[in-house]
Protein backbone atom coordinates (compact mmCIF):
# COMPACT_ATOMS: atom_id res chain seq x y z
CA UNK A 1 0.00 0.00 0.00
CA UNK A 2 1.28 3.46 -0.90
CA UNK A 3 1.32 6.12 1.76
CA UNK A 4 -0.73 9.25 0.97
CA UNK A 5 2.26 11.59 0.58
CA UNK A 6 4.01 9.32 -1.92
CA UNK A 7 0.78 8.67 -3.81
CA UNK A 8 0.16 12.42 -4.17
CA UNK A 9 3.74 13.06 -5.29
CA UNK A 10 3.66 10.29 -7.92
CA UNK A 11 0.32 11.52 -9.22
CA UNK A 12 1.97 14.95 -9.54
CA UNK A 13 4.78 13.34 -11.50
CA UNK A 14 2.28 11.69 -13.88
CA UNK A 15 0.97 15.17 -14.60
CA UNK A 16 4.52 16.52 -15.09
CA UNK A 17 5.34 13.73 -17.56
CA UNK A 18 2.14 14.33 -19.51
CA UNK A 19 2.90 18.06 -19.57
CA UNK A 20 6.36 17.16 -20.94
CA UNK A 21 4.70 15.05 -23.65
CA UNK A 22 2.46 18.00 -24.54
CA UNK A 23 5.47 20.37 -24.59
CA UNK A 24 7.42 18.11 -26.95
CA UNK A 25 4.45 17.71 -29.30
CA UNK A 26 4.28 21.51 -29.45
CA UNK A 27 8.01 21.67 -30.17
CA UNK A 28 7.53 19.07 -32.94
CA UNK A 29 4.84 21.24 -34.53
CA UNK A 30 7.19 24.26 -34.34
CA UNK A 31 9.98 22.28 -36.07
CA UNK A 32 7.60 21.26 -38.85
CA UNK A 33 6.65 24.91 -39.26
CA UNK A 34 10.27 26.05 -39.68
CA UNK A 35 11.08 23.28 -42.18
CA UNK A 36 13.01 20.85 -39.93
CA UNK A 37 11.10 17.56 -40.31
CA UNK A 38 13.88 15.45 -38.77
CA UNK A 39 13.89 17.58 -35.61
CA UNK A 40 10.10 17.35 -35.60
CA UNK A 41 10.37 13.56 -35.69
CA UNK A 42 12.88 13.68 -32.82
CA UNK A 43 10.36 15.67 -30.74
CA UNK A 44 7.51 13.36 -31.76
CA UNK A 45 9.62 10.51 -30.35
CA UNK A 46 10.10 12.53 -27.14
CA UNK A 47 6.32 12.91 -27.05
CA UNK A 48 5.91 9.12 -27.06
CA UNK A 49 8.65 8.64 -24.50
CA UNK A 50 7.09 11.08 -22.03
CA UNK A 51 3.71 9.35 -22.33
CA UNK A 52 5.50 6.12 -21.50
CA UNK A 53 7.16 7.73 -18.48
CA UNK A 54 3.67 8.71 -17.27
CA UNK A 55 2.49 5.14 -17.88
CA UNK A 56 5.34 3.70 -15.80
CA UNK A 57 4.25 5.84 -12.83
CA UNK A 58 0.60 4.96 -13.50
CA UNK A 59 1.42 1.22 -13.53
CA UNK A 60 3.37 1.64 -10.33
CA UNK A 61 0.47 3.27 -8.46
CA UNK A 62 -1.87 0.51 -9.70
CA UNK A 63 0.60 -2.22 -8.67
CA UNK A 64 0.88 -0.76 -5.16
CA UNK A 65 -2.91 -0.60 -4.74
CA UNK A 66 -3.01 3.21 -4.87
CA UNK A 67 -5.40 5.65 -6.52
CA UNK A 68 -4.48 7.32 -9.81
CA UNK A 69 -5.68 10.94 -9.91
CA UNK A 70 -5.34 12.63 -13.29
CA UNK A 71 -5.39 16.41 -13.19
CA UNK A 72 -5.69 19.00 -15.97
CA UNK A 73 -2.62 19.50 -18.13
CA UNK A 74 -1.52 23.15 -18.31
CA UNK A 75 -1.04 24.82 -21.66
CA UNK A 76 2.42 24.82 -23.22
CA UNK A 77 4.38 27.37 -25.29
CA UNK A 78 3.73 27.23 -29.02
CA UNK A 79 6.70 29.04 -30.48
CA UNK A 80 10.44 29.45 -30.01
CA UNK A 81 13.06 31.82 -31.45
CA UNK A 82 15.21 29.26 -33.31
CA UNK A 83 16.32 25.62 -33.44
CA UNK A 84 18.91 26.46 -30.77
CA UNK A 85 16.25 28.03 -28.56
CA UNK A 86 13.98 24.99 -28.83
CA UNK A 87 16.76 22.61 -27.77
CA UNK A 88 17.99 24.93 -25.01
CA UNK A 89 14.41 24.98 -23.72
CA UNK A 90 14.43 21.17 -23.90
CA UNK A 91 17.56 20.99 -21.76
CA UNK A 92 16.18 23.50 -19.24
CA UNK A 93 12.98 21.47 -19.04
CA UNK A 94 14.80 18.17 -18.55
CA UNK A 95 16.90 19.75 -15.77
CA UNK A 96 13.65 20.72 -14.07
CA UNK A 97 12.32 17.16 -14.45
CA UNK A 98 15.57 15.84 -12.95
CA UNK A 99 15.01 18.00 -9.88
CA UNK A 100 11.41 16.71 -9.59
CA UNK A 101 12.65 13.10 -9.75
CA UNK A 102 15.33 13.90 -7.15
CA UNK A 103 12.69 15.42 -4.84
CA UNK A 104 10.54 12.30 -5.25
CA UNK A 105 13.52 10.11 -4.46
CA UNK A 106 14.33 12.14 -1.33
CA UNK A 107 10.69 11.90 -0.20
CA UNK A 108 10.64 8.12 -0.72
CA UNK A 109 13.79 7.77 1.36
CA UNK A 110 12.38 10.02 4.08
CA UNK A 111 9.21 7.91 4.18
CA UNK A 112 11.26 4.68 4.15
CA UNK A 113 9.37 3.55 1.05
CA UNK A 114 12.14 1.47 -0.49
CA UNK A 115 9.97 0.00 -3.27
CA UNK A 116 9.49 3.56 -4.56
CA UNK A 117 13.20 4.29 -4.11
CA UNK A 118 13.96 1.23 -6.23
CA UNK A 119 11.43 2.17 -8.95
CA UNK A 120 12.87 5.68 -9.16
CA UNK A 121 16.41 4.48 -9.83
CA UNK A 122 15.56 3.86 -13.49
CA UNK A 123 14.35 7.48 -13.78
CA UNK A 124 17.53 8.84 -12.18
CA UNK A 125 19.60 7.16 -14.92
CA UNK A 126 17.10 8.14 -17.60
CA UNK A 127 17.40 11.82 -16.67
CA UNK A 128 21.18 11.73 -17.10
CA UNK A 129 20.60 10.40 -20.61
CA UNK A 130 17.86 12.96 -21.38
CA UNK A 131 20.10 15.87 -20.36
CA UNK A 132 23.08 14.48 -22.25
CA UNK A 133 21.03 14.04 -25.46
CA UNK A 134 19.76 17.62 -25.37
CA UNK A 135 23.24 18.98 -24.57
CA UNK A 136 24.79 17.09 -27.51
CA UNK A 137 22.28 18.59 -29.94
CA UNK A 138 22.88 22.08 -28.49
CA UNK A 139 26.65 21.61 -28.96
CA UNK A 140 26.07 20.54 -32.57
CA UNK A 141 23.82 23.52 -33.28
CA UNK A 142 26.36 25.93 -31.79
CA UNK A 143 29.06 24.44 -34.00
CA UNK A 144 26.89 24.58 -37.12
CA UNK A 145 25.60 28.14 -36.49
CA UNK A 146 23.86 29.27 -39.70
CA UNK A 147 25.51 26.73 -41.99
CA UNK A 148 22.64 25.42 -44.14
CA UNK A 149 24.34 22.17 -45.06
CA UNK A 150 25.20 21.47 -41.42
CA UNK A 151 21.60 22.08 -40.37
CA UNK A 152 20.35 19.86 -43.19
CA UNK A 153 22.64 17.02 -42.07
CA UNK A 154 21.73 17.40 -38.39
CA UNK A 155 18.03 17.38 -39.28
CA UNK A 156 18.56 14.14 -41.22
CA UNK A 157 20.45 12.58 -38.32
CA UNK A 158 17.79 13.51 -35.75
CA UNK A 159 15.06 12.24 -38.07
CA UNK A 160 16.66 8.79 -38.04
CA UNK A 161 15.94 8.39 -34.32
CA UNK A 162 13.96 5.23 -33.59
CA UNK A 163 11.86 4.62 -30.53
CA UNK A 164 12.38 1.85 -28.03
CA UNK A 165 9.82 1.29 -25.30
CA UNK A 166 11.47 2.04 -21.91
CA UNK A 167 12.54 -1.16 -20.14
CA UNK A 168 10.23 -0.80 -17.08
CA UNK A 169 7.30 -0.78 -19.50
CA UNK A 170 8.36 -3.65 -21.78
CA UNK A 171 5.46 -6.10 -21.96
CA UNK A 172 3.28 -3.81 -19.79
CA UNK A 173 2.31 -1.16 -22.33
FE1 LIG B 1 10.16 12.08 -18.52
FE2 LIG B 1 12.07 13.68 -20.38
O1 LIG B 1 11.69 13.03 -18.70
PDB file of C-alpha atoms and ligand atoms in Angstrom:
ATOM      1  CA  UNK A   1       0.000   0.000   0.000  1.00  0.00           C
ATOM      2  CA  UNK A   2       1.275   3.458  -0.895  1.00  0.00           C
ATOM      3  CA  UNK A   3       1.316   6.122   1.763  1.00  0.00           C
ATOM      4  CA  UNK A   4      -0.732   9.250   0.973  1.00  0.00           C
ATOM      5  CA  UNK A   5       2.264  11.590   0.580  1.00  0.00           C
ATOM      6  CA  UNK A   6       4.007   9.317  -1.917  1.00  0.00           C
ATOM      7  CA  UNK A   7       0.779   8.666  -3.809  1.00  0.00           C
ATOM      8  CA  UNK A   8       0.156  12.416  -4.172  1.00  0.00           C
ATOM      9  CA  UNK A   9       3.740  13.058  -5.293  1.00  0.00           C
ATOM     10  CA  UNK A  10       3.664  10.288  -7.917  1.00  0.00           C
ATOM     11  CA  UNK A  11       0.320  11.522  -9.221  1.00  0.00           C
ATOM     12  CA  UNK A  12       1.970  14.946  -9.535  1.00  0.00           C
ATOM     13  CA  UNK A  13       4.782  13.339 -11.503  1.00  0.00           C
ATOM     14  CA  UNK A  14       2.278  11.687 -13.881  1.00  0.00           C
ATOM     15  CA  UNK A  15       0.972  15.172 -14.603  1.00  0.00           C
ATOM     16  CA  UNK A  16       4.516  16.520 -15.093  1.00  0.00           C
ATOM     17  CA  UNK A  17       5.341  13.728 -17.555  1.00  0.00           C
ATOM     18  CA  UNK A  18       2.145  14.332 -19.514  1.00  0.00           C
ATOM     19  CA  UNK A  19       2.901  18.063 -19.572  1.00  0.00           C
ATOM     20  CA  UNK A  20       6.357  17.163 -20.940  1.00  0.00           C
ATOM     21  CA  UNK A  21       4.696  15.053 -23.651  1.00  0.00           C
ATOM     22  CA  UNK A  22       2.457  18.002 -24.539  1.00  0.00           C
ATOM     23  CA  UNK A  23       5.473  20.367 -24.594  1.00  0.00           C
ATOM     24  CA  UNK A  24       7.416  18.106 -26.952  1.00  0.00           C
ATOM     25  CA  UNK A  25       4.453  17.714 -29.297  1.00  0.00           C
ATOM     26  CA  UNK A  26       4.280  21.512 -29.447  1.00  0.00           C
ATOM     27  CA  UNK A  27       8.014  21.670 -30.171  1.00  0.00           C
ATOM     28  CA  UNK A  28       7.529  19.065 -32.935  1.00  0.00           C
ATOM     29  CA  UNK A  29       4.842  21.237 -34.529  1.00  0.00           C
ATOM     30  CA  UNK A  30       7.192  24.259 -34.338  1.00  0.00           C
ATOM     31  CA  UNK A  31       9.979  22.285 -36.066  1.00  0.00           C
ATOM     32  CA  UNK A  32       7.600  21.258 -38.855  1.00  0.00           C
ATOM     33  CA  UNK A  33       6.648  24.911 -39.258  1.00  0.00           C
ATOM     34  CA  UNK A  34      10.272  26.045 -39.683  1.00  0.00           C
ATOM     35  CA  UNK A  35      11.075  23.281 -42.176  1.00  0.00           C
ATOM     36  CA  UNK A  36      13.014  20.852 -39.931  1.00  0.00           C
ATOM     37  CA  UNK A  37      11.105  17.564 -40.314  1.00  0.00           C
ATOM     38  CA  UNK A  38      13.885  15.455 -38.767  1.00  0.00           C
ATOM     39  CA  UNK A  39      13.891  17.582 -35.611  1.00  0.00           C
ATOM     40  CA  UNK A  40      10.097  17.355 -35.600  1.00  0.00           C
ATOM     41  CA  UNK A  41      10.368  13.557 -35.685  1.00  0.00           C
ATOM     42  CA  UNK A  42      12.879  13.682 -32.825  1.00  0.00           C
ATOM     43  CA  UNK A  43      10.363  15.666 -30.737  1.00  0.00           C
ATOM     44  CA  UNK A  44       7.506  13.356 -31.763  1.00  0.00           C
ATOM     45  CA  UNK A  45       9.618  10.513 -30.348  1.00  0.00           C
ATOM     46  CA  UNK A  46      10.101  12.527 -27.144  1.00  0.00           C
ATOM     47  CA  UNK A  47       6.317  12.913 -27.054  1.00  0.00           C
ATOM     48  CA  UNK A  48       5.911   9.115 -27.056  1.00  0.00           C
ATOM     49  CA  UNK A  49       8.648   8.642 -24.504  1.00  0.00           C
ATOM     50  CA  UNK A  50       7.090  11.077 -22.025  1.00  0.00           C
ATOM     51  CA  UNK A  51       3.712   9.354 -22.325  1.00  0.00           C
ATOM     52  CA  UNK A  52       5.498   6.118 -21.498  1.00  0.00           C
ATOM     53  CA  UNK A  53       7.156   7.727 -18.481  1.00  0.00           C
ATOM     54  CA  UNK A  54       3.675   8.714 -17.265  1.00  0.00           C
ATOM     55  CA  UNK A  55       2.489   5.143 -17.884  1.00  0.00           C
ATOM     56  CA  UNK A  56       5.339   3.696 -15.797  1.00  0.00           C
ATOM     57  CA  UNK A  57       4.253   5.843 -12.828  1.00  0.00           C
ATOM     58  CA  UNK A  58       0.596   4.957 -13.495  1.00  0.00           C
ATOM     59  CA  UNK A  59       1.418   1.221 -13.532  1.00  0.00           C
ATOM     60  CA  UNK A  60       3.367   1.638 -10.326  1.00  0.00           C
ATOM     61  CA  UNK A  61       0.467   3.272  -8.459  1.00  0.00           C
ATOM     62  CA  UNK A  62      -1.870   0.513  -9.698  1.00  0.00           C
ATOM     63  CA  UNK A  63       0.596  -2.218  -8.673  1.00  0.00           C
ATOM     64  CA  UNK A  64       0.878  -0.756  -5.160  1.00  0.00           C
ATOM     65  CA  UNK A  65      -2.907  -0.596  -4.740  1.00  0.00           C
ATOM     66  CA  UNK A  66      -3.011   3.211  -4.871  1.00  0.00           C
ATOM     67  CA  UNK A  67      -5.400   5.648  -6.516  1.00  0.00           C
ATOM     68  CA  UNK A  68      -4.483   7.316  -9.810  1.00  0.00           C
ATOM     69  CA  UNK A  69      -5.676  10.942  -9.908  1.00  0.00           C
ATOM     70  CA  UNK A  70      -5.339  12.632 -13.289  1.00  0.00           C
ATOM     71  CA  UNK A  71      -5.390  16.409 -13.188  1.00  0.00           C
ATOM     72  CA  UNK A  72      -5.691  19.003 -15.970  1.00  0.00           C
ATOM     73  CA  UNK A  73      -2.617  19.498 -18.132  1.00  0.00           C
ATOM     74  CA  UNK A  74      -1.523  23.151 -18.313  1.00  0.00           C
ATOM     75  CA  UNK A  75      -1.038  24.824 -21.661  1.00  0.00           C
ATOM     76  CA  UNK A  76       2.422  24.819 -23.222  1.00  0.00           C
ATOM     77  CA  UNK A  77       4.384  27.374 -25.286  1.00  0.00           C
ATOM     78  CA  UNK A  78       3.727  27.227 -29.016  1.00  0.00           C
ATOM     79  CA  UNK A  79       6.698  29.038 -30.482  1.00  0.00           C
ATOM     80  CA  UNK A  80      10.437  29.453 -30.006  1.00  0.00           C
ATOM     81  CA  UNK A  81      13.064  31.816 -31.454  1.00  0.00           C
ATOM     82  CA  UNK A  82      15.209  29.255 -33.306  1.00  0.00           C
ATOM     83  CA  UNK A  83      16.319  25.616 -33.439  1.00  0.00           C
ATOM     84  CA  UNK A  84      18.915  26.462 -30.775  1.00  0.00           C
ATOM     85  CA  UNK A  85      16.251  28.028 -28.562  1.00  0.00           C
ATOM     86  CA  UNK A  86      13.982  24.994 -28.827  1.00  0.00           C
ATOM     87  CA  UNK A  87      16.761  22.607 -27.768  1.00  0.00           C
ATOM     88  CA  UNK A  88      17.993  24.927 -25.006  1.00  0.00           C
ATOM     89  CA  UNK A  89      14.410  24.976 -23.723  1.00  0.00           C
ATOM     90  CA  UNK A  90      14.431  21.169 -23.895  1.00  0.00           C
ATOM     91  CA  UNK A  91      17.561  20.990 -21.761  1.00  0.00           C
ATOM     92  CA  UNK A  92      16.179  23.499 -19.237  1.00  0.00           C
ATOM     93  CA  UNK A  93      12.979  21.474 -19.042  1.00  0.00           C
ATOM     94  CA  UNK A  94      14.804  18.172 -18.546  1.00  0.00           C
ATOM     95  CA  UNK A  95      16.899  19.748 -15.774  1.00  0.00           C
ATOM     96  CA  UNK A  96      13.650  20.719 -14.075  1.00  0.00           C
ATOM     97  CA  UNK A  97      12.316  17.156 -14.449  1.00  0.00           C
ATOM     98  CA  UNK A  98      15.566  15.841 -12.953  1.00  0.00           C
ATOM     99  CA  UNK A  99      15.008  18.001  -9.882  1.00  0.00           C
ATOM    100  CA  UNK A 100      11.408  16.713  -9.595  1.00  0.00           C
ATOM    101  CA  UNK A 101      12.649  13.100  -9.746  1.00  0.00           C
ATOM    102  CA  UNK A 102      15.330  13.903  -7.150  1.00  0.00           C
ATOM    103  CA  UNK A 103      12.687  15.424  -4.844  1.00  0.00           C
ATOM    104  CA  UNK A 104      10.540  12.301  -5.250  1.00  0.00           C
ATOM    105  CA  UNK A 105      13.524  10.107  -4.456  1.00  0.00           C
ATOM    106  CA  UNK A 106      14.328  12.143  -1.331  1.00  0.00           C
ATOM    107  CA  UNK A 107      10.693  11.900  -0.201  1.00  0.00           C
ATOM    108  CA  UNK A 108      10.636   8.121  -0.724  1.00  0.00           C
ATOM    109  CA  UNK A 109      13.793   7.771   1.362  1.00  0.00           C
ATOM    110  CA  UNK A 110      12.385  10.019   4.077  1.00  0.00           C
ATOM    111  CA  UNK A 111       9.210   7.913   4.182  1.00  0.00           C
ATOM    112  CA  UNK A 112      11.259   4.682   4.154  1.00  0.00           C
ATOM    113  CA  UNK A 113       9.374   3.553   1.048  1.00  0.00           C
ATOM    114  CA  UNK A 114      12.141   1.465  -0.488  1.00  0.00           C
ATOM    115  CA  UNK A 115       9.971   0.004  -3.271  1.00  0.00           C
ATOM    116  CA  UNK A 116       9.492   3.559  -4.558  1.00  0.00           C
ATOM    117  CA  UNK A 117      13.202   4.294  -4.111  1.00  0.00           C
ATOM    118  CA  UNK A 118      13.960   1.228  -6.231  1.00  0.00           C
ATOM    119  CA  UNK A 119      11.430   2.166  -8.948  1.00  0.00           C
ATOM    120  CA  UNK A 120      12.872   5.683  -9.159  1.00  0.00           C
ATOM    121  CA  UNK A 121      16.406   4.476  -9.831  1.00  0.00           C
ATOM    122  CA  UNK A 122      15.556   3.857 -13.490  1.00  0.00           C
ATOM    123  CA  UNK A 123      14.346   7.480 -13.775  1.00  0.00           C
ATOM    124  CA  UNK A 124      17.525   8.841 -12.181  1.00  0.00           C
ATOM    125  CA  UNK A 125      19.605   7.157 -14.920  1.00  0.00           C
ATOM    126  CA  UNK A 126      17.098   8.138 -17.598  1.00  0.00           C
ATOM    127  CA  UNK A 127      17.396  11.817 -16.666  1.00  0.00           C
ATOM    128  CA  UNK A 128      21.176  11.729 -17.100  1.00  0.00           C
ATOM    129  CA  UNK A 129      20.601  10.404 -20.614  1.00  0.00           C
ATOM    130  CA  UNK A 130      17.860  12.955 -21.379  1.00  0.00           C
ATOM    131  CA  UNK A 131      20.099  15.870 -20.363  1.00  0.00           C
ATOM    132  CA  UNK A 132      23.077  14.475 -22.253  1.00  0.00           C
ATOM    133  CA  UNK A 133      21.033  14.036 -25.456  1.00  0.00           C
ATOM    134  CA  UNK A 134      19.763  17.618 -25.370  1.00  0.00           C
ATOM    135  CA  UNK A 135      23.243  18.975 -24.567  1.00  0.00           C
ATOM    136  CA  UNK A 136      24.794  17.087 -27.510  1.00  0.00           C
ATOM    137  CA  UNK A 137      22.277  18.586 -29.936  1.00  0.00           C
ATOM    138  CA  UNK A 138      22.879  22.083 -28.490  1.00  0.00           C
ATOM    139  CA  UNK A 139      26.648  21.606 -28.965  1.00  0.00           C
ATOM    140  CA  UNK A 140      26.070  20.536 -32.573  1.00  0.00           C
ATOM    141  CA  UNK A 141      23.820  23.516 -33.281  1.00  0.00           C
ATOM    142  CA  UNK A 142      26.363  25.929 -31.788  1.00  0.00           C
ATOM    143  CA  UNK A 143      29.061  24.444 -33.997  1.00  0.00           C
ATOM    144  CA  UNK A 144      26.886  24.578 -37.124  1.00  0.00           C
ATOM    145  CA  UNK A 145      25.597  28.140 -36.489  1.00  0.00           C
ATOM    146  CA  UNK A 146      23.860  29.265 -39.697  1.00  0.00           C
ATOM    147  CA  UNK A 147      25.510  26.728 -41.992  1.00  0.00           C
ATOM    148  CA  UNK A 148      22.637  25.418 -44.140  1.00  0.00           C
ATOM    149  CA  UNK A 149      24.336  22.174 -45.063  1.00  0.00           C
ATOM    150  CA  UNK A 150      25.199  21.466 -41.419  1.00  0.00           C
ATOM    151  CA  UNK A 151      21.598  22.077 -40.374  1.00  0.00           C
ATOM    152  CA  UNK A 152      20.351  19.856 -43.191  1.00  0.00           C
ATOM    153  CA  UNK A 153      22.636  17.016 -42.067  1.00  0.00           C
ATOM    154  CA  UNK A 154      21.728  17.400 -38.390  1.00  0.00           C
ATOM    155  CA  UNK A 155      18.033  17.382 -39.285  1.00  0.00           C
ATOM    156  CA  UNK A 156      18.562  14.143 -41.221  1.00  0.00           C
ATOM    157  CA  UNK A 157      20.450  12.579 -38.316  1.00  0.00           C
ATOM    158  CA  UNK A 158      17.789  13.512 -35.749  1.00  0.00           C
ATOM    159  CA  UNK A 159      15.063  12.243 -38.068  1.00  0.00           C
ATOM    160  CA  UNK A 160      16.662   8.795 -38.042  1.00  0.00           C
ATOM    161  CA  UNK A 161      15.938   8.389 -34.322  1.00  0.00           C
ATOM    162  CA  UNK A 162      13.962   5.235 -33.594  1.00  0.00           C
ATOM    163  CA  UNK A 163      11.864   4.622 -30.532  1.00  0.00           C
ATOM    164  CA  UNK A 164      12.377   1.853 -28.031  1.00  0.00           C
ATOM    165  CA  UNK A 165       9.825   1.287 -25.299  1.00  0.00           C
ATOM    166  CA  UNK A 166      11.469   2.035 -21.907  1.00  0.00           C
ATOM    167  CA  UNK A 167      12.541  -1.160 -20.144  1.00  0.00           C
ATOM    168  CA  UNK A 168      10.229  -0.798 -17.084  1.00  0.00           C
ATOM    169  CA  UNK A 169       7.297  -0.785 -19.505  1.00  0.00           C
ATOM    170  CA  UNK A 170       8.364  -3.646 -21.780  1.00  0.00           C
ATOM    171  CA  UNK A 171       5.464  -6.096 -21.959  1.00  0.00           C
ATOM    172  CA  UNK A 172       3.284  -3.810 -19.795  1.00  0.00           C
ATOM    173  CA  UNK A 173       2.307  -1.156 -22.335  1.00  0.00           C
TER     174      UNK A 173
HETATM  175 FE1  LIG B   1      10.161  12.080 -18.516  1.00  0.00          FE
HETATM  176 FE2  LIG B   1      12.067  13.682 -20.377  1.00  0.00          FE
HETATM  177  O1  LIG B   1      11.690  13.033 -18.701  1.00  0.00           O
END
